[in-house]
PDB file of C-alpha atoms in Angstrom:
ATOM      1  CA  MET A1247     105.237 197.700  90.540  1.00  0.00           C
ATOM      2  CA  ARG A1248     103.880 200.455  91.076  1.00  0.00           C
ATOM      3  CA  ASN A1249     104.394 203.212  88.167  1.00  0.00           C
ATOM      4  CA  ARG A1250     103.438 207.264  87.879  1.00  0.00           C
ATOM      5  CA  VAL A1251     102.246 207.041  85.205  1.00  0.00           C
ATOM      6  CA  ARG A1252      98.634 208.561  86.609  1.00  0.00           C
ATOM      7  CA  GLU A1253      99.804 210.720  88.229  1.00  0.00           C
ATOM      8  CA  GLN A1254     102.096 212.339  85.662  1.00  0.00           C
ATOM      9  CA  ARG A1255      99.289 212.180  83.263  1.00  0.00           C
ATOM     10  CA  THR A1256      97.402 214.138  85.384  1.00  0.00           C
ATOM     11  CA  GLN A1257     100.113 216.783  86.615  1.00  0.00           C
ATOM     12  CA  GLN A1258      99.990 217.857  83.044  1.00  0.00           C
ATOM     13  CA  GLY A1259      96.338 217.553  82.273  1.00  0.00           C
ATOM     14  CA  LEU A1260      95.985 215.148  79.536  1.00  0.00           C
ATOM     15  CA  SER A1261      93.222 212.242  79.175  1.00  0.00           C
ATOM     16  CA  GLN A1262      93.786 208.561  79.231  1.00  0.00           C
ATOM     17  CA  ALA A1263      93.130 208.873  75.162  1.00  0.00           C
ATOM     18  CA  GLU A1264      95.029 212.104  73.873  1.00  0.00           C
ATOM     19  CA  LEU A1265      98.161 210.266  76.398  1.00  0.00           C
ATOM     20  CA  ALA A1266      97.188 206.744  74.148  1.00  0.00           C
ATOM     21  CA  ALA A1267      97.139 208.668  70.645  1.00  0.00           C
ATOM     22  CA  ALA A1268     101.295 210.081  71.551  1.00  0.00           C
ATOM     23  CA  LEU A1269     102.635 206.845  72.676  1.00  0.00           C
ATOM     24  CA  GLY A1270     100.290 205.337  69.559  1.00  0.00           C
ATOM     25  CA  VAL A1271      98.412 202.275  71.625  1.00  0.00           C
ATOM     26  CA  SER A1272      95.221 202.387  72.491  1.00  0.00           C
ATOM     27  CA  ARG A1273      93.379 203.971  75.429  1.00  0.00           C
ATOM     28  CA  GLN A1274      92.431 200.632  76.938  1.00  0.00           C
ATOM     29  CA  THR A1275      96.272 199.855  76.939  1.00  0.00           C
ATOM     30  CA  VAL A1276      96.759 203.123  79.143  1.00  0.00           C
ATOM     31  CA  ILE A1277      94.320 202.822  81.273  1.00  0.00           C
ATOM     32  CA  SER A1278      95.673 199.063  81.755  1.00  0.00           C
ATOM     33  CA  ILE A1279      99.135 200.590  82.687  1.00  0.00           C
ATOM     34  CA  GLU A1280      98.074 203.086  84.833  1.00  0.00           C
ATOM     35  CA  SER A1281      95.932 200.159  86.934  1.00  0.00           C
ATOM     36  CA  GLY A1282      99.261 198.142  86.966  1.00  0.00           C
ATOM     37  CA  ARG A1283      97.801 195.583  85.542  1.00  0.00           C
ATOM     38  CA  TYR A1284      99.674 195.603  82.590  1.00  0.00           C
ATOM     39  CA  LEU A1285     103.875 195.717  82.512  1.00  0.00           C
ATOM     40  CA  PRO A1286     104.752 197.594  78.685  1.00  0.00           C
ATOM     41  CA  SER A1287     107.483 196.466  77.122  1.00  0.00           C
ATOM     42  CA  LEU A1288     110.380 198.145  77.400  1.00  0.00           C
ATOM     43  CA  PRO A1289     110.169 200.155  74.142  1.00  0.00           C
ATOM     44  CA  LEU A1290     106.991 201.675  75.331  1.00  0.00           C
ATOM     45  CA  ALA A1291     107.964 202.167  78.797  1.00  0.00           C
ATOM     46  CA  PHE A1292     111.129 204.144  77.588  1.00  0.00           C
ATOM     47  CA  ALA A1293     108.729 206.021  75.212  1.00  0.00           C
ATOM     48  CA  ILE A1294     106.234 206.562  77.984  1.00  0.00           C
ATOM     49  CA  ALA A1295     109.518 208.110  80.194  1.00  0.00           C
ATOM     50  CA  ARG A1296     110.402 209.860  77.719  1.00  0.00           C
ATOM     51  CA  PHE A1297     106.978 212.063  76.900  1.00  0.00           C
ATOM     52  CA  PHE A1298     106.736 212.709  80.347  1.00  0.00           C
ATOM     53  CA  GLY A1299     110.824 213.379  80.093  1.00  0.00           C
ATOM     54  CA  LEU A1300     111.538 211.196  82.997  1.00  0.00           C
ATOM     55  CA  THR A1301     113.783 208.207  83.536  1.00  0.00           C
ATOM     56  CA  VAL A1302     112.209 204.716  83.151  1.00  0.00           C
ATOM     57  CA  ASP A1303     113.442 203.909  86.660  1.00  0.00           C
ATOM     58  CA  LYS A1304     111.644 207.193  87.973  1.00  0.00           C
ATOM     59  CA  MET A1305     108.355 206.326  85.905  1.00  0.00           C
ATOM     60  CA  PHE A1306     108.297 202.386  87.032  1.00  0.00           C
ATOM     61  CA  ASP A1307     109.192 202.015  90.412  1.00  0.00           C
ATOM     62  CA  PRO A1308     109.772 197.285  90.898  1.00  0.00           C
ATOM     63  CA  ASP A1309     110.317 197.849  93.997  1.00  0.00           C
ATOM     64  CA  GLU A1310     106.647 199.415  95.041  1.00  0.00           C
ATOM     65  CA  GLU A1311     103.207 197.144  94.868  1.00  0.00           C
ATOM     66  CA  GLU A1312     100.349 199.335  93.055  1.00  0.00           C
ATOM     67  CA  ALA A1313      97.772 200.441  95.340  1.00  0.00           C
ATOM     68  CA  GLY A1314      95.038 197.620  95.419  1.00  0.00           C
ATOM     69  CA  THR A1315      97.128 194.716  93.744  1.00  0.00           C
TER      70      THR A1315
ATOM     71  CA  MET B  82      99.427 193.057  49.466  1.00  0.00           C
ATOM     72  CA  MET B  83      97.296 193.442  52.629  1.00  0.00           C
ATOM     73  CA  ALA B  84      98.958 196.298  53.081  1.00  0.00           C
ATOM     74  CA  PHE B  85      96.544 198.055  50.134  1.00  0.00           C
ATOM     75  CA  ILE B  86      93.205 197.128  51.797  1.00  0.00           C
ATOM     76  CA  ARG B  87      92.645 199.648  54.754  1.00  0.00           C
ATOM     77  CA  PRO B  88      93.024 197.875  58.047  1.00  0.00           C
ATOM     78  CA  ARG B  89      89.311 198.195  59.076  1.00  0.00           C
ATOM     79  CA  LEU B  90      88.478 196.043  56.195  1.00  0.00           C
ATOM     80  CA  ARG B  91      91.357 193.299  56.388  1.00  0.00           C
ATOM     81  CA  LYS B  92      89.279 191.113  58.503  1.00  0.00           C
ATOM     82  CA  PRO B  93      86.171 191.101  57.147  1.00  0.00           C
ATOM     83  CA  LEU B  94      87.355 190.540  53.654  1.00  0.00           C
ATOM     84  CA  GLY B  95      89.400 187.266  54.869  1.00  0.00           C
ATOM     85  CA  ILE B  96      85.714 185.787  56.621  1.00  0.00           C
ATOM     86  CA  ALA B  97      83.409 186.968  53.305  1.00  0.00           C
ATOM     87  CA  VAL B  98      86.580 185.601  50.843  1.00  0.00           C
ATOM     88  CA  ALA B  99      87.394 182.286  53.576  1.00  0.00           C
ATOM     89  CA  GLY B 100      83.184 181.971  54.089  1.00  0.00           C
ATOM     90  CA  THR B 101      82.538 182.706  50.022  1.00  0.00           C
ATOM     91  CA  VAL B 102      85.046 179.433  48.717  1.00  0.00           C
ATOM     92  CA  PHE B 103      83.790 177.165  52.426  1.00  0.00           C
ATOM     93  CA  ALA B 104      80.362 177.653  51.155  1.00  0.00           C
ATOM     94  CA  ALA B 105      81.259 177.191  47.152  1.00  0.00           C
ATOM     95  CA  ALA B 106      82.875 173.911  48.611  1.00  0.00           C
ATOM     96  CA  TRP B 107      79.115 173.082  49.548  1.00  0.00           C
ATOM     97  CA  ALA B 108      77.718 174.089  46.014  1.00  0.00           C
ATOM     98  CA  LEU B 109      80.318 172.070  44.133  1.00  0.00           C
ATOM     99  CA  ARG B 110      78.614 168.891  46.021  1.00  0.00           C
ATOM    100  CA  GLY B 111      75.432 169.545  43.624  1.00  0.00           C
ATOM    101  CA  GLY B 112      72.146 167.938  44.476  1.00  0.00           C
ATOM    102  CA  THR B 113      70.283 170.062  47.315  1.00  0.00           C
ATOM    103  CA  ALA B 114      73.400 171.078  49.433  1.00  0.00           C
ATOM    104  CA  TRP B 115      73.031 174.363  46.999  1.00  0.00           C
ATOM    105  CA  GLN B 116      70.437 175.270  49.087  1.00  0.00           C
ATOM    106  CA  LEU B 117      72.249 174.618  52.632  1.00  0.00           C
ATOM    107  CA  SER B 118      75.195 176.920  50.359  1.00  0.00           C
ATOM    108  CA  VAL B 119      73.474 180.208  50.189  1.00  0.00           C
ATOM    109  CA  ALA B 120      72.273 179.886  53.652  1.00  0.00           C
ATOM    110  CA  MET B 121      75.335 179.496  54.685  1.00  0.00           C
ATOM    111  CA  GLU B 122      76.608 182.975  51.611  1.00  0.00           C
ATOM    112  CA  VAL B 123      73.842 184.460  53.650  1.00  0.00           C
ATOM    113  CA  THR B 124      75.415 184.224  56.587  1.00  0.00           C
ATOM    114  CA  VAL B 125      79.290 185.374  55.851  1.00  0.00           C
ATOM    115  CA  LEU B 126      78.008 188.177  54.260  1.00  0.00           C
ATOM    116  CA  VAL B 127      75.972 189.332  57.801  1.00  0.00           C
ATOM    117  CA  SER B 128      79.213 187.822  59.173  1.00  0.00           C
ATOM    118  CA  ALA B 129      81.323 189.809  57.803  1.00  0.00           C
ATOM    119  CA  VAL B 130      79.320 192.782  57.856  1.00  0.00           C
ATOM    120  CA  THR B 131      79.001 192.657  61.806  1.00  0.00           C
ATOM    121  CA  ALA B 132      82.720 192.015  61.864  1.00  0.00           C
ATOM    122  CA  TYR B 133      83.652 195.622  60.213  1.00  0.00           C
ATOM    123  CA  VAL B 134      81.221 197.091  62.508  1.00  0.00           C
ATOM    124  CA  ARG B 135      82.780 195.821  65.379  1.00  0.00           C
ATOM    125  CA  ALA B 136      86.416 196.911  64.142  1.00  0.00           C
ATOM    126  CA  GLY B 137      85.082 200.167  64.920  1.00  0.00           C
ATOM    127  CA  GLU B 138      84.097 200.190  68.102  1.00  0.00           C
ATOM    128  CA  ASP B 139      87.320 201.834  70.896  1.00  0.00           C
ATOM    129  CA  ASN B 140      87.688 197.930  72.598  1.00  0.00           C
ATOM    130  CA  ASP B 141      90.358 196.116  72.638  1.00  0.00           C
ATOM    131  CA  GLU B 142      88.348 193.468  70.103  1.00  0.00           C
ATOM    132  CA  GLY B 143      87.194 196.677  67.905  1.00  0.00           C
ATOM    133  CA  ALA B 144      90.841 196.575  67.868  1.00  0.00           C
ATOM    134  CA  LEU B 145      92.022 193.246  66.911  1.00  0.00           C
ATOM    135  CA  THR B 146      89.039 192.953  64.390  1.00  0.00           C
ATOM    136  CA  GLY B 147      90.330 196.185  63.090  1.00  0.00           C
ATOM    137  CA  SER B 148      93.689 195.063  62.616  1.00  0.00           C
ATOM    138  CA  ARG B 149      94.462 198.109  64.930  1.00  0.00           C
ATOM    139  CA  ALA B 150      96.396 196.044  67.670  1.00  0.00           C
ATOM    140  CA  ASP B 151      99.020 197.513  70.265  1.00  0.00           C
ATOM    141  CA  GLU B 152     101.437 195.283  72.233  1.00  0.00           C
ATOM    142  CA  ARG B 153      99.036 194.815  74.869  1.00  0.00           C
ATOM    143  CA  GLN B 154      96.137 193.376  72.482  1.00  0.00           C
ATOM    144  CA  GLU B 155      98.738 191.865  70.538  1.00  0.00           C
ATOM    145  CA  LEU B 156      99.533 189.557  73.430  1.00  0.00           C
ATOM    146  CA  LEU B 157      95.772 188.995  74.490  1.00  0.00           C
ATOM    147  CA  SER B 158      95.138 187.599  71.030  1.00  0.00           C
ATOM    148  CA  LEU B 159      98.059 185.384  71.126  1.00  0.00           C
ATOM    149  CA  ARG B 160      97.541 184.237  74.635  1.00  0.00           C
ATOM    150  CA  SER B 161      93.924 183.235  73.478  1.00  0.00           C
ATOM    151  CA  ARG B 162      95.512 181.442  70.363  1.00  0.00           C
ATOM    152  CA  ALA B 163      97.424 179.542  72.102  1.00  0.00           C
ATOM    153  CA  LEU B 164      95.132 178.542  75.043  1.00  0.00           C
ATOM    154  CA  GLY B 165      92.213 178.069  71.815  1.00  0.00           C
ATOM    155  CA  TRP B 166      95.770 175.528  70.750  1.00  0.00           C
ATOM    156  CA  ASN B 167      96.032 173.858  74.142  1.00  0.00           C
ATOM    157  CA  PHE B 168      91.940 173.631  73.780  1.00  0.00           C
ATOM    158  CA  ALA B 169      92.421 171.966  70.223  1.00  0.00           C
ATOM    159  CA  MET B 170      95.241 169.542  71.540  1.00  0.00           C
ATOM    160  CA  VAL B 171      93.448 168.086  74.272  1.00  0.00           C
ATOM    161  CA  ALA B 172      89.900 167.368  72.626  1.00  0.00           C
ATOM    162  CA  ALA B 173      91.923 165.529  69.778  1.00  0.00           C
ATOM    163  CA  PHE B 174      93.952 163.698  72.487  1.00  0.00           C
ATOM    164  CA  ILE B 175      90.935 162.927  73.626  1.00  0.00           C
ATOM    165  CA  GLY B 176      89.039 162.352  70.418  1.00  0.00           C
ATOM    166  CA  VAL B 177      92.151 159.639  69.529  1.00  0.00           C
ATOM    167  CA  THR B 178      92.334 157.606  72.669  1.00  0.00           C
ATOM    168  CA  ALA B 179      88.424 157.075  72.630  1.00  0.00           C
ATOM    169  CA  GLY B 180      88.497 156.131  68.898  1.00  0.00           C
ATOM    170  CA  VAL B 181      91.094 153.898  69.596  1.00  0.00           C
ATOM    171  CA  ALA B 182      89.543 152.625  72.647  1.00  0.00           C
ATOM    172  CA  VAL B 183      86.233 151.853  70.780  1.00  0.00           C
ATOM    173  CA  LYS B 184      87.889 150.290  67.769  1.00  0.00           C
ATOM    174  CA  ALA B 185      86.274 153.480  65.527  1.00  0.00           C
ATOM    175  CA  ILE B 186      87.203 154.040  62.106  1.00  0.00           C
ATOM    176  CA  TRP B 187      87.501 157.889  62.698  1.00  0.00           C
ATOM    177  CA  TRP B 188      90.132 158.014  64.996  1.00  0.00           C
ATOM    178  CA  TRP B 189      92.679 158.801  62.820  1.00  0.00           C
ATOM    179  CA  PRO B 190      91.219 162.949  62.091  1.00  0.00           C
ATOM    180  CA  PHE B 191      92.049 162.904  66.057  1.00  0.00           C
ATOM    181  CA  LEU B 192      95.573 162.134  65.155  1.00  0.00           C
ATOM    182  CA  VAL B 193      96.402 164.428  62.004  1.00  0.00           C
ATOM    183  CA  ILE B 194      95.002 167.731  64.626  1.00  0.00           C
ATOM    184  CA  LEU B 195      97.220 166.350  67.416  1.00  0.00           C
ATOM    185  CA  ALA B 196     100.525 166.367  65.180  1.00  0.00           C
ATOM    186  CA  VAL B 197      99.474 169.122  63.657  1.00  0.00           C
ATOM    187  CA  THR B 198      99.356 170.745  66.959  1.00  0.00           C
ATOM    188  CA  GLY B 199     102.902 169.399  67.568  1.00  0.00           C
ATOM    189  CA  PHE B 200     104.484 170.514  64.825  1.00  0.00           C
ATOM    190  CA  GLY B 201     103.159 173.650  64.506  1.00  0.00           C
ATOM    191  CA  TYR B 202     104.857 174.099  68.722  1.00  0.00           C
ATOM    192  CA  LEU B 203     108.591 172.180  67.188  1.00  0.00           C
ATOM    193  CA  LEU B 204     108.021 174.628  64.847  1.00  0.00           C
ATOM    194  CA  GLY B 205     107.615 177.729  67.032  1.00  0.00           C
ATOM    195  CA  LEU B 206     110.547 176.806  69.443  1.00  0.00           C
ATOM    196  CA  SER B 207     112.329 176.708  66.276  1.00  0.00           C
ATOM    197  CA  ASN B 208     111.581 179.941  64.417  1.00  0.00           C
ATOM    198  CA  TYR B 209     110.837 182.119  67.404  1.00  0.00           C
ATOM    199  CA  GLY B 210     114.079 181.293  70.035  1.00  0.00           C
ATOM    200  CA  VAL B 211     116.007 178.094  70.550  1.00  0.00           C
ATOM    201  CA  ALA B 212     117.732 178.172  67.375  1.00  0.00           C
ATOM    202  CA  GLU B 213     119.072 181.735  68.108  1.00  0.00           C
ATOM    203  CA  GLU B 214     120.570 181.235  71.727  1.00  0.00           C
ATOM    204  CA  GLY B 215     123.934 181.333  70.929  1.00  0.00           C
ATOM    205  CA  THR B 216     126.642 180.723  73.042  1.00  0.00           C
ATOM    206  CA  ALA B 217     127.132 182.950  76.474  1.00  0.00           C
ATOM    207  CA  ASP B 218     130.206 185.351  75.538  1.00  0.00           C
ATOM    208  CA  ASP B 219     132.119 184.112  78.763  1.00  0.00           C
ATOM    209  CA  THR B 220     132.873 180.445  77.804  1.00  0.00           C
ATOM    210  CA  ASP B 221     136.573 181.115  77.189  1.00  0.00           C
ATOM    211  CA  THR B 222     136.879 183.105  80.086  1.00  0.00           C
ATOM    212  CA  GLY B 223     137.311 180.328  83.197  1.00  0.00           C
ATOM    213  CA  HIS B 224     134.202 181.843  84.424  1.00  0.00           C
ATOM    214  CA  GLN B 225     131.397 179.703  85.536  1.00  0.00           C
ATOM    215  CA  VAL B 226     128.496 180.081  82.844  1.00  0.00           C
ATOM    216  CA  ARG B 227     125.820 181.083  85.882  1.00  0.00           C
ATOM    217  CA  SER B 228     122.342 180.665  85.063  1.00  0.00           C
ATOM    218  CA  PRO B 229     119.821 183.247  86.203  1.00  0.00           C
ATOM    219  CA  ALA B 230     117.416 180.717  87.844  1.00  0.00           C
ATOM    220  CA  SER B 231     119.964 179.568  89.787  1.00  0.00           C
ATOM    221  CA  SER B 232     121.327 183.097  91.010  1.00  0.00           C
TER     222      SER B 232
END
């Protein structure tokens, strides 16, 4: 599953640590989500989408494979 | 009660308390066991301090030791514990089988471990899902209930 977390984060000029603090998760979890190694729970997926002002289906695309996975 | 203890201190304190109780049990044996008890207590205190230091690290292990794990880290811990229990069950099965085969007197502790892990698994099923299945909401509509697996 491909996601746009890294793209959105870099567009807003945020570091992984800053995004993690805003979402209430660890920096390691943000790294895992961005690389596609971890699929977040539904509440966290909604929190991420809301944080960037997008819908969940815009943030996470189940039809596209993560590059390099 | 745990809420009154700072998250970073919870696991180190748990190690210190459990280790001290175990060391005290050795001291109660009497004889020369008190020397082992003292060595054990020193090891326990070193372990507790090490856990406190690691709890401050910015990694998954630090978050788990510092009782501040997020959902991914909790899942990581849960999977690791499940793997540990699987190993324990396999080891216990091998132990009880070998014990029975050689007519040893030490087979029953393995059976206890096997029973406890099996009971824990059934308790988990009961607590975390099987009892909450409920009934399908279309049971009286005349429609065939479809399993997601068959769709």
